[in-house]
Structure formats: C-alpha cells, structure tokens
Coordinates of C-alpha atoms in Angstrom, one line a residue:
Chain I
M1 CA 0.0 0.0 0.0
S2 CA 1.5 3.3 -1.0
A3 CA 1.8 6.2 1.3
A4 CA -0.7 8.3 -0.6
R5 CA -3.2 5.6 -0.5
G6 CA -2.7 5.1 3.3
L7 CA -3.1 8.9 3.7
V8 CA -6.4 8.9 1.8
L9 CA -7.7 6.0 3.8
A10 CA -6.7 7.7 7.1
V11 CA -8.4 10.9 6.0
L12 CA -11.5 9.0 5.0
V13 CA -11.7 7.2 8.3
S14 CA -11.1 10.4 10.4
L15 CA -13.7 12.2 8.4
A16 CA -16.2 9.4 9.0
V17 CA -15.5 9.3 12.7
V18 CA -15.8 13.1 13.2
L19 CA -19.0 13.3 11.1
Q20 CA -20.4 10.4 13.1
T21 CA -19.7 11.9 16.5
S22 CA -20.2 15.6 15.9
V23 CA -22.5 16.3 13.0
L24 CA -24.8 13.3 12.5
P25 CA -26.2 13.2 16.0
A26 CA -28.3 16.3 15.0
F27 CA -30.0 14.1 12.4
S28 CA -30.2 10.9 14.6
W29 CA -33.3 8.8 15.2
R30 CA -33.4 8.2 18.9
G31 CA -29.7 8.6 19.1
V32 CA -29.0 6.0 16.3
V33 CA -26.7 7.4 13.6
P34 CA -25.6 5.9 10.3
D35 CA -22.2 4.1 10.9
L36 CA -20.1 6.0 8.3
T37 CA -16.9 4.3 9.5
L38 CA -18.4 0.9 8.8
L39 CA -19.4 2.1 5.3
V40 CA -15.8 3.2 4.6
V41 CA -14.4 -0.1 5.8
V42 CA -17.0 -2.1 3.7
A43 CA -16.2 0.1 0.6
T44 CA -12.5 -0.6 1.1
A45 CA -13.1 -4.3 1.5
L46 CA -15.2 -4.4 -1.7
V47 CA -12.7 -2.4 -3.8
S48 CA -9.3 -3.3 -2.4
G49 CA -9.9 -6.6 -0.7
G50 CA -9.3 -7.9 2.8
R51 CA -5.6 -7.4 2.8
T52 CA -6.1 -3.6 2.9
A53 CA -9.5 -3.6 4.6
L54 CA -8.7 -5.7 7.7
P55 CA -5.9 -3.5 9.0
L56 CA -8.0 -0.5 8.1
A57 CA -10.9 -1.9 10.0
F58 CA -8.6 -2.5 13.0
V59 CA -7.4 1.1 13.0
A60 CA -10.8 2.6 12.3
G61 CA -12.4 0.5 15.1
L62 CA -9.7 1.6 17.6
V63 CA -10.3 5.2 16.7
L64 CA -14.0 4.8 17.2
D65 CA -13.3 3.1 20.6
L66 CA -11.0 5.8 21.9
V67 CA -12.3 9.1 20.5
P68 CA -14.5 11.0 23.0
P69 CA -17.3 10.6 23.9
A70 CA -16.7 6.8 23.7
D71 CA -16.9 5.2 27.1
H72 CA -17.4 1.4 26.4
V73 CA -14.6 -1.1 26.8
A74 CA -12.0 -0.3 24.0
G75 CA -11.6 -3.0 21.4
R76 CA -15.3 -3.7 21.0
W77 CA -15.8 -1.7 17.8
T78 CA -12.4 -2.9 16.7
L79 CA -13.5 -6.5 16.8
A80 CA -16.9 -5.7 15.3
L81 CA -15.4 -3.8 12.3
L82 CA -12.8 -6.4 11.8
V83 CA -15.4 -9.2 11.5
A84 CA -17.5 -6.9 9.2
A85 CA -14.4 -6.3 7.0
Y86 CA -13.8 -10.0 6.8
V87 CA -17.4 -10.7 5.8
A88 CA -17.2 -7.9 3.2
S89 CA -14.0 -9.2 1.7
R90 CA -15.6 -12.7 1.4
F91 CA -18.5 -11.1 -0.4
R92 CA -16.0 -9.5 -2.8
D93 CA -14.3 -12.8 -3.5
S94 CA -17.6 -14.5 -4.3
Q95 CA -18.4 -11.7 -6.8
A96 CA -15.1 -12.0 -8.7
G97 CA -14.5 -8.2 -8.6
Q98 CA -17.7 -7.1 -10.4
Q99 CA -20.0 -5.3 -8.0
T100 CA -23.6 -4.6 -8.8
A101 CA -25.5 -2.0 -6.7
T102 CA -27.7 -4.7 -5.3
A103 CA -24.7 -6.8 -4.2
T104 CA -23.1 -3.8 -2.6
M105 CA -26.3 -3.0 -0.7
A106 CA -26.6 -6.7 0.4
T107 CA -23.0 -6.5 1.6
V108 CA -23.7 -3.3 3.6
L109 CA -26.8 -5.0 5.1
A110 CA -24.9 -8.1 6.1
C111 CA -21.9 -6.2 7.5
S112 CA -24.1 -3.8 9.5
V113 CA -26.0 -6.6 11.1
V114 CA -22.8 -8.5 11.8
A115 CA -21.0 -5.5 13.3
G116 CA -23.9 -4.5 15.4
S117 CA -24.4 -8.0 16.7
V118 CA -20.7 -8.5 17.5
F119 CA -20.6 -5.2 19.4
G120 CA -23.8 -6.2 21.2
L121 CA -22.5 -9.7 22.1
T122 CA -19.2 -8.5 23.4
G123 CA -21.2 -6.0 25.5
L124 CA -23.3 -8.9 26.9
L125 CA -20.2 -11.0 27.6
L126 CA -18.3 -8.2 29.3
R127 CA -21.5 -6.8 31.0
D128 CA -20.4 -3.5 29.7
P129 CA -23.6 -1.5 29.4
A130 CA -26.6 -2.7 31.3
V131 CA -29.0 -2.8 28.3
P132 CA -31.8 -5.3 27.8
V133 CA -31.5 -7.6 24.8
G134 CA -34.8 -6.5 23.3
E135 CA -33.6 -2.9 23.2
M136 CA -30.3 -4.0 21.8
L137 CA -32.0 -5.7 18.9
A138 CA -34.1 -2.7 18.2
V139 CA -31.0 -0.4 18.1
I140 CA -29.2 -2.9 15.8
G141 CA -32.2 -3.0 13.5
A142 CA -32.5 0.8 13.4
G143 CA -28.8 1.1 12.9
T144 CA -28.9 -1.3 9.9
V145 CA -31.8 0.7 8.3
L146 CA -29.9 4.0 8.7
D147 CA -26.7 2.4 7.3
L148 CA -28.8 1.2 4.3
V149 CA -30.2 4.7 3.9
A150 CA -26.7 6.3 4.0
A151 CA -25.0 3.7 1.8
P152 CA -26.3 5.0 -1.6
L153 CA -25.1 8.5 -0.6
V154 CA -21.7 7.4 0.7
M155 CA -20.6 4.1 -0.9
P156 CA -20.4 5.1 -4.7
A157 CA -18.2 8.2 -4.0
V158 CA -15.9 6.3 -1.6
M159 CA -15.6 3.3 -3.9
A160 CA -14.9 5.5 -6.9
L161 CA -12.2 7.3 -5.0
L162 CA -10.6 4.0 -3.9
R163 CA -10.8 2.6 -7.4
R164 CA -8.9 5.6 -8.7
M165 CA -6.3 5.2 -6.0
Q166 CA -5.8 1.5 -6.9
P167 CA -2.1 1.2 -7.7
D168 CA -2.1 -1.9 -9.8
R169 CA -5.1 -2.5 -11.9
L170 CA -5.1 -6.3 -11.6
P171 CA -7.1 -8.1 -14.2
S172 CA -10.4 -8.6 -12.4
V173 CA -11.5 -11.5 -14.7
V174 CA -8.8 -14.2 -14.9
G175 CA -9.1 -16.1 -18.1
P176 CA -7.0 -18.5 -20.1
L177 CA -5.0 -15.5 -21.5
A178 CA -4.1 -14.2 -18.0
P179 CA -0.6 -14.8 -16.9
R180 CA -0.4 -17.9 -14.7
R181 CA 1.9 -18.0 -11.7
P182 CA 3.8 -21.2 -11.1
Q183 CA 1.7 -23.1 -8.6
G184 CA 2.8 -22.9 -5.0
V185 CA 5.5 -20.2 -5.4
G186 CA 4.2 -16.7 -5.0
Q187 CA 1.1 -17.1 -2.9
E188 CA 2.4 -20.0 -0.9
Q189 CA 5.2 -17.9 0.5
A190 CA 2.9 -15.0 1.1
L191 CA 0.9 -17.2 3.4
Chain V
M1 CA 3.2 -35.6 -20.6
V2 CA -0.4 -36.6 -21.2
L3 CA -1.3 -35.1 -17.9
L4 CA 0.3 -31.8 -18.7
Q5 CA -1.5 -31.5 -22.0
R6 CA -5.0 -31.9 -20.7
P7 CA -7.1 -28.9 -21.3
L8 CA -6.5 -26.4 -18.6
R9 CA -9.5 -25.5 -16.5
P10 CA -10.0 -21.7 -16.7
D11 CA -8.2 -20.5 -13.6
H12 CA -11.3 -19.4 -11.8
G13 CA -11.8 -21.4 -8.6
D14 CA -9.6 -21.8 -5.5
R15 CA -6.6 -24.1 -5.7
L16 CA -5.5 -26.6 -3.1
N17 CA -2.1 -25.8 -1.7
R18 CA 0.5 -28.2 -0.4
R19 CA -1.0 -28.3 3.0
G20 CA -4.4 -29.2 1.6
G21 CA -6.0 -25.8 2.5
L22 CA -7.9 -23.7 0.0
E23 CA -5.6 -21.1 -1.3
P24 CA -7.1 -17.7 -1.9
R25 CA -7.0 -17.0 -5.6
D26 CA -6.7 -13.3 -5.1
P27 CA -3.6 -11.7 -3.9
R28 CA -5.7 -9.0 -2.2
A29 CA -7.5 -11.5 0.0
P30 CA -6.3 -11.2 3.7
K31 CA -3.5 -13.4 4.9
R32 CA -4.7 -15.9 7.4
A33 CA -1.9 -15.1 9.8
G34 CA -2.7 -11.4 9.5
V35 CA -6.4 -12.1 10.4
V36 CA -5.4 -14.1 13.4
A37 CA -2.9 -11.4 14.6
L38 CA -5.5 -8.7 14.3
L39 CA -8.1 -10.8 16.2
L40 CA -5.6 -11.5 19.0
A41 CA -4.7 -7.8 19.1
C42 CA -8.4 -7.1 19.6
A43 CA -8.7 -9.6 22.4
T44 CA -5.7 -8.1 24.1
I45 CA -7.1 -4.5 23.9
I46 CA -10.5 -5.6 25.2
T47 CA -8.8 -7.5 28.1
L48 CA -6.5 -4.6 28.9
D49 CA -9.3 -2.1 29.0
A50 CA -11.8 -4.3 30.8
S51 CA -9.4 -5.3 33.6
T52 CA -7.0 -2.4 33.9
G53 CA -6.9 1.3 33.1
A54 CA -4.0 0.8 30.8
L55 CA -5.7 2.4 27.8
E56 CA -6.6 5.7 29.6
P57 CA -3.5 7.5 28.1
A58 CA -4.5 6.3 24.6
R59 CA -8.0 7.7 25.2
R60 CA -6.5 10.9 26.3
V61 CA -4.3 11.2 23.2
A62 CA -7.3 10.4 20.9
G63 CA -9.2 13.1 22.7
E64 CA -6.4 15.6 22.3
V65 CA -6.2 14.9 18.6
Y66 CA -9.9 14.6 17.7
G67 CA -11.3 17.1 20.2
P68 CA -10.3 20.2 18.2
V69 CA -11.5 18.5 15.0
E70 CA -14.9 17.7 16.5
K71 CA -15.1 21.3 17.7
A72 CA -14.3 22.6 14.2
A73 CA -16.8 20.2 12.6
T74 CA -19.6 21.4 14.9
T75 CA -18.9 25.0 14.0
V76 CA -18.7 24.4 10.3
A77 CA -21.8 22.2 10.3
G78 CA -23.8 24.6 12.3
P79 CA -26.1 25.8 9.4
V80 CA -26.5 22.2 8.2
I81 CA -27.5 20.9 11.7
G82 CA -30.4 23.3 11.5
I83 CA -31.9 21.5 8.5
P84 CA -34.2 19.1 10.5
G85 CA -35.8 22.3 11.9
W86 CA -37.2 23.2 8.5
F87 CA -39.4 20.1 8.3
R88 CA -42.0 21.2 10.8
T89 CA -45.7 21.5 10.4
H90 CA -47.6 24.7 10.3
D91 CA -49.2 24.1 13.7
Q92 CA -45.9 23.4 15.4
L93 CA -44.5 26.6 14.0
R94 CA -47.6 28.6 15.1
E95 CA -47.3 27.1 18.6
E96 CA -43.6 28.0 18.6
V97 CA -44.2 31.6 17.6
E98 CA -46.7 31.9 20.4
A99 CA -44.3 30.4 22.9
L100 CA -41.4 32.5 21.6
R101 CA -43.5 35.7 21.8
E102 CA -44.3 35.0 25.4
E103 CA -40.6 34.2 26.1
N104 CA -39.6 37.4 24.4
T105 CA -41.8 39.6 26.6
D106 CA -40.4 37.7 29.6
L107 CA -36.8 38.2 28.5
R108 CA -37.3 41.8 27.7
G109 CA -38.5 42.4 31.2
Q110 CA -35.4 40.5 32.5
L111 CA -33.1 42.4 30.2
A112 CA -34.2 45.7 31.6
A113 CA -33.6 44.5 35.1
A114 CA -30.4 42.6 34.7
P115 CA -26.9 44.1 35.1
Y116 CA -25.0 45.0 32.0
D117 CA -22.5 42.1 31.9
R118 CA -25.3 39.6 32.1
N119 CA -26.9 41.0 28.9
K120 CA -23.7 40.3 27.0
L121 CA -24.3 36.6 27.5
A122 CA -27.9 36.4 26.7
E123 CA -27.4 32.8 25.5
Y124 CA -26.1 31.9 28.8
E125 CA -29.0 33.4 30.7
G126 CA -30.5 30.1 31.7
L127 CA -27.1 28.8 32.9
T128 CA -26.5 32.0 34.9
A129 CA -29.9 31.6 36.5
T130 CA -29.0 28.0 37.4
A131 CA -25.7 29.0 38.9
E132 CA -27.5 31.6 41.0
Q133 CA -30.2 29.1 42.0
I134 CA -27.9 26.2 43.0
G135 CA -25.3 28.4 44.6
Y136 CA -22.2 27.0 42.8
A137 CA -19.8 28.5 40.2
V138 CA -20.1 27.0 36.8
V139 CA -17.9 27.0 33.7
P140 CA -20.0 27.3 30.5
A141 CA -19.4 24.9 27.7
R142 CA -21.0 23.6 24.5
V143 CA -21.8 20.1 23.5
I144 CA -19.6 19.2 20.4
G145 CA -20.2 15.4 20.1
M146 CA -22.7 12.8 21.2
G147 CA -22.1 9.1 21.5
S148 CA -24.3 7.1 19.1
A149 CA -27.0 4.8 20.4
Q150 CA -25.2 1.8 18.7
S151 CA -22.6 2.1 21.4
F152 CA -25.3 1.6 24.1
S153 CA -23.7 4.3 26.3
R154 CA -25.0 7.8 26.6
T155 CA -22.1 10.2 26.6
A156 CA -21.4 13.6 25.2
T157 CA -18.2 15.6 24.5
I158 CA -18.1 19.2 25.6
D159 CA -15.6 21.9 24.4
A160 CA -14.1 22.7 27.8
G161 CA -11.3 20.7 29.3
S162 CA -8.6 20.8 31.9
A163 CA -7.5 24.2 30.6
A164 CA -10.9 25.5 31.6
G165 CA -10.5 24.2 35.1
I166 CA -12.5 21.0 34.6
Q167 CA -11.6 17.7 36.4
P168 CA -13.2 14.2 36.3
D169 CA -16.2 13.7 38.6
M170 CA -17.5 17.2 38.3
T171 CA -21.3 17.8 38.1
V172 CA -22.7 19.0 34.7
V173 CA -25.9 21.1 34.6
N174 CA -27.8 23.2 32.2
G175 CA -30.6 25.8 32.5
D176 CA -33.1 23.1 33.2
G177 CA -31.3 20.8 35.7
L178 CA -28.8 18.0 36.1
V179 CA -27.2 16.8 32.9
G180 CA -24.6 14.3 34.2
R181 CA -21.0 14.1 35.4
V182 CA -17.6 14.4 33.9
L183 CA -15.9 11.1 33.2
R184 CA -12.5 12.2 31.8
V185 CA -10.9 15.3 30.5
T186 CA -8.3 16.3 27.9
R187 CA -6.8 19.7 27.6
S188 CA -9.6 21.1 25.5
T189 CA -12.5 18.6 25.8
A190 CA -14.3 16.6 28.4
T191 CA -16.4 13.5 28.2
V192 CA -19.7 13.7 30.1
L193 CA -21.7 10.6 31.2
L194 CA -25.4 11.6 30.8
L195 CA -28.0 11.0 33.5
A196 CA -29.9 8.9 31.0
D197 CA -27.0 6.3 30.6
A198 CA -28.0 2.9 31.8
D199 CA -24.9 2.8 34.0
S200 CA -25.6 6.2 35.6
T201 CA -26.8 6.2 39.2
V202 CA -27.5 9.4 41.1
G203 CA -28.5 9.8 44.8
G204 CA -31.8 11.6 44.7
R205 CA -34.1 13.2 47.2
V206 CA -37.8 13.6 46.7
G207 CA -38.4 17.3 47.3
E208 CA -41.4 17.3 49.5
S209 CA -40.8 14.3 51.8
S210 CA -37.0 14.5 51.7
E211 CA -36.9 10.7 51.3
V212 CA -33.7 9.6 49.7
G213 CA -33.3 7.0 46.9
F214 CA -31.4 6.3 43.7
V215 CA -32.2 7.6 40.3
R216 CA -31.0 5.3 37.4
G217 CA -30.9 6.0 33.7
T218 CA -32.6 3.7 31.3
G219 CA -30.4 4.4 28.2
G220 CA -33.0 6.3 26.3
L221 CA -32.6 10.0 25.2
A222 CA -36.0 10.6 23.6
D223 CA -38.6 12.9 25.2
D224 CA -40.8 10.0 26.4
D225 CA -37.9 8.1 28.0
R226 CA -37.9 8.2 31.8
L227 CA -35.5 7.6 34.7
D228 CA -36.0 5.1 37.4
L229 CA -36.3 6.2 41.0
E230 CA -36.0 3.6 43.8
L231 CA -36.5 4.8 47.3
L232 CA -34.5 3.5 50.2
D233 CA -37.5 3.6 52.6
Q234 CA -39.8 1.0 50.9
G235 CA -42.8 2.2 52.9
E236 CA -42.8 5.7 51.4
V237 CA -44.9 6.4 48.4
P238 CA -43.6 9.4 46.3
H239 CA -46.3 11.8 45.1
R240 CA -46.9 12.2 41.4
G241 CA -45.4 15.5 40.3
A242 CA -43.0 15.7 43.2
T243 CA -39.6 17.2 42.3
V244 CA -36.5 15.0 42.7
V245 CA -33.2 16.8 43.5
T246 CA -29.7 15.5 43.9
W247 CA -28.8 14.3 47.4
G248 CA -25.1 15.2 47.0
S249 CA -22.0 13.2 47.6
D250 CA -19.0 13.7 49.9
E251 CA -17.1 16.9 49.0
G252 CA -19.4 17.5 46.0
A253 CA -17.9 14.7 43.8
P254 CA -19.3 13.4 41.5
Y255 CA -22.6 15.2 42.3
V256 CA -23.2 18.4 44.2
S257 CA -26.4 18.5 46.2
G258 CA -29.7 20.3 45.5
I259 CA -29.6 20.2 41.6
P260 CA -33.1 19.5 40.2
I261 CA -33.2 16.1 38.4
G262 CA -36.8 15.7 37.3
R263 CA -40.4 15.2 38.2
V264 CA -42.2 12.0 39.3
T265 CA -44.7 11.0 36.6
A266 CA -45.8 7.5 37.8
V267 CA -45.4 5.2 40.8
F268 CA -45.4 1.4 40.7
S269 CA -45.6 -0.9 43.7
S270 CA -44.2 -4.4 43.5
L271 CA -46.2 -6.8 45.6
R272 CA -43.4 -9.4 45.6
D273 CA -40.8 -7.4 47.4
S274 CA -43.0 -4.6 48.6
S275 CA -40.8 -2.0 47.1
Q276 CA -41.8 1.2 45.3
R277 CA -40.5 2.2 41.9
A278 CA -41.2 5.6 40.4
E279 CA -40.6 7.0 37.0
V280 CA -39.0 10.3 36.8
Q281 CA -39.2 12.6 33.8
P282 CA -35.9 14.5 33.6
Y283 CA -36.0 18.3 33.3
V284 CA -33.2 18.2 30.8
D285 CA -34.0 17.4 27.2
F286 CA -31.0 15.1 26.4
S287 CA -31.7 15.0 22.7
A288 CA -31.3 18.7 22.3
L289 CA -28.3 19.5 24.6
D290 CA -26.3 22.6 23.7
V291 CA -25.0 25.0 26.3
V292 CA -24.2 23.2 29.6
G293 CA -22.3 24.3 32.7
V294 CA -19.7 22.4 34.7
V295 CA -19.9 23.0 38.5
V296 CA -16.4 24.1 39.7
P297 CA -15.2 25.3 43.0
S298 CA -15.5 29.1 43.4
G299 CA -12.3 30.9 42.3
T300 CA -11.2 28.2 39.8
R301 CA -8.7 29.4 37.2
S302 CA -10.1 29.0 33.8
D303 CA -9.4 29.9 30.1
R304 CA -12.8 31.4 29.9
A305 CA -15.3 33.4 31.9
V306 CA -16.7 31.6 34.9
I307 CA -20.2 32.3 36.1
E308 CA -19.9 32.8 39.8
A309 CA -22.6 31.7 42.3
D310 CA -24.0 35.2 42.5
G311 CA -24.6 35.3 38.8
D312 CA -21.6 37.5 38.0
L313 CA -19.2 36.8 35.3
R314 CA -15.5 36.6 36.2

C-alpha cells in the first residue's frame, strides 16, 4: 500500500468518525446514527480486498473506541469492524470483482447486522452497558436501516475514490490469457 | 506428458495448496496469519481495557487529537445541523411563535432589570440563573459530540477541558437541571456521562418528603424516556409531580447537592418485594443538549469566563 493511499484511507476514516460523533447526532433517530466508519471499511473491502480492509478496520475501530465521547470497553468496535471487513472481503471474493449496486447493498446489510451483533454480544459477555437484549436488537435494527439509507449516498463516492487510488489494476477477470503463476511459489510464500 | 496436455480449466476457482488448504486465488485476500494477529490484538485490547486502566493514556491522546477537529466540525456544520428544523408542520410553527413571543416579553423584562455584563451573554441566561439558584460557580461549555446509540452508552463531548478548570467527577448542569457528570478530560475537551445512561446512578431526594433514593438511567434519550427512582424507605410512596433533586456526595464529587433532576410521573408498587418504583421525567432534554455548565469550586482558574454563584461573570 503506497503512502498516498494510506493517507487517503486515514483521512476518510477520520472524516467518517468526526462526522459520526459531531454532525450526524443532529439528524439521529433516537440517538442512532448511520455508521459511516463501517461504510468506509466495507467500501475498502469491496474495492481493495481484505488485505487492505482488515488492517484499516482495526485502526478505524480503535479510533472509534478511543475518540471521545466513547466510554465502552475499548476494542469492541475494533472487533466488530474487523469481522465486518472479513465478511465484506468474502463477499468481494464471491463476486469476482464485479459489484452490482444490489450486491453492494446486500454486503452493507450483512456487515451492518454482523458489526452491530458482534458489538452487542461483546457487551453482553463483558456486561459493559446494562442494556436489555430487546432494546439492543431494536437499536441494531434501526442502525442497519440507517446504514442502508446512508449507503447509496456514501458508498459510490468512496468506492470510486478508492478505485482511482488502486495502484495496480489487476485483471479482475482471470481467463486463459491471463498470466499464470507457477503453482505454489508466489502465494504459498505469502501465506 | 499426457497429464500436462490436458485442457486447462480456466483459472477461476480456488486451488488446493500443499497443506491441503484452500488457497485464496486473489492476492488481495487477507492473509490468514494477519487475520489471526488482528483478532488477537483485539482480544488483548479488550482484556487490557476491561481489567486495567492501561488504555486511559490512549483515550486521552485520541481526545487531544480529535477534540479540536470535532469542535471545528460542529462549528462548520452549524447551518447544516439546523436543517431538520425546516421540516415542521404549520401548527408546530404557530405554537412555537406563540411560545417565543411569550418568552420574548419575559426576556425583555429581565433584560431591563439585569446588570450589564449579564446582557452580554444572553445565550447563557439560563445557565446563569442556574448558577444563582444552586449556589455554585459554573464553567460554560457547548456540546460538540454525542455518542451514538449503537454504542449503548449515553455520553457527550463538551468543548471545555482541563484548561478551563474541569476535572473528572464534576457535576454538569444546564438551564433546566442536572445533565450528568464528567468522566475524563483532555486539555480542550471533556467526556460527560449523561444522566440517561444505563450505567448512571445518582443519589436523589424527593423534594417534599426529603426521602432519599437512587435515580437510574434507562439508556433512552427521547422525550418519552424516563429515569427510574428507587426509594431506600420502601414504605414511602412518592407523590406524582414531586420534584427530585440530587442528594449530593461527599465533597461534591461526583454530584453536588440540590440540583433538580426531574419530576415523578408515575409510581409502581411491586407486591413481591413490597418496594416502590417511580418513573422520573428529567427536566433536561437530552436529545437537544447545547449549552451546559460544569460546576467548579469558586475561584477556579479557567481559560474562559466563569459564572460565579452570585450570577456575576468573572
């Protein structure tokens, strides 16, 4: 990952976190705001794959955990975003690099539910906030709906930006003409 | 040779590697070792923060970096934040005009009577009145960030920190009553635990009978969300409409005494353990917090004007 690309990702995440904590609460529904950070992470996973998205999810989650007014146990959003990024990168793999709008929305839906649930479950395990499960489910549901509303506004722009920043335009469709690596050399060592 | 000449399958699917695992066909797919490392790092952070206070410095640094950015974002987005206000019905607007007209007459009367330096801070009028009423000095501040409901904790960031004389465990009020308490501070910001947070417990006293009890948040910020009041004396039944004020802690931390919390709206008796539970409607509208005041000891050095207990600015 080049320095410029890292910088763009850092700015995107910071922007998402600041908007989410300072500006969006004015438009919130009962305190639930669209999770812009999650959308940025999902967009990165869909465009650049998990190798970029997972570290980004880790950093973004940590920022979300530490920036005031966060008061929950740190690491909970980190874990939630990490799992969401993994899910999104699996979605990308199964689509072979060609994303339709429907598939993107489905990915956002799945990741939003997964992230909300992971965050809620860790809360239950750690007894972090004393919130009943029913209320938790309602909040996760509302959060998912708001994420889906925000996705068409945010995702296309972020994904277009990330595509432009893509350093090596790998052939997205690998056919018989594509260069074949000798089996077990390049990727095996990478693992 | 025959094997090598067989028609090659288009290289679409996953391949089996030497260890018999499925090899990701995409060099951009995450490395398994990397995923495991990140998950372990997560677990470490959660354990560290849940069992020790080792991450407080990191929180502080994050606050120092993002606090000024949040402040700037709130300032820049001021006009945009007003947009929800445009979508109101005619009746609501008419009611509002009526209420504002009334308030205007009221304020005009106060304006004529109030000393000059109080006029300068018309926006802080309510806060000044509170300082006078409760008899403590307060540092004015504005809310610049709210925790989202998805985090299940009700917290807010204010734009005054240790430079303004604010310390953890100070009481936060606004023109209507008790808002919450300060959890932690950075140089320029402070995190406030709102009264409505499910983890918040405040010692409360029912105004008329002076019975003491505990007021707990329920986690909701909406107008129809209530606080729970549990009285220590189970035989006492609080009146509907009775005022609940803070009972106060030792040396005024985290809560100073005598701050109005809310009004009793309903009382429930539990037959099983013969206890009384009351619902309290908070005076403060948590969904529309803006100017708040942090109660500080009189004579605190601050980077801004402090409203003293007699209503004067210093």
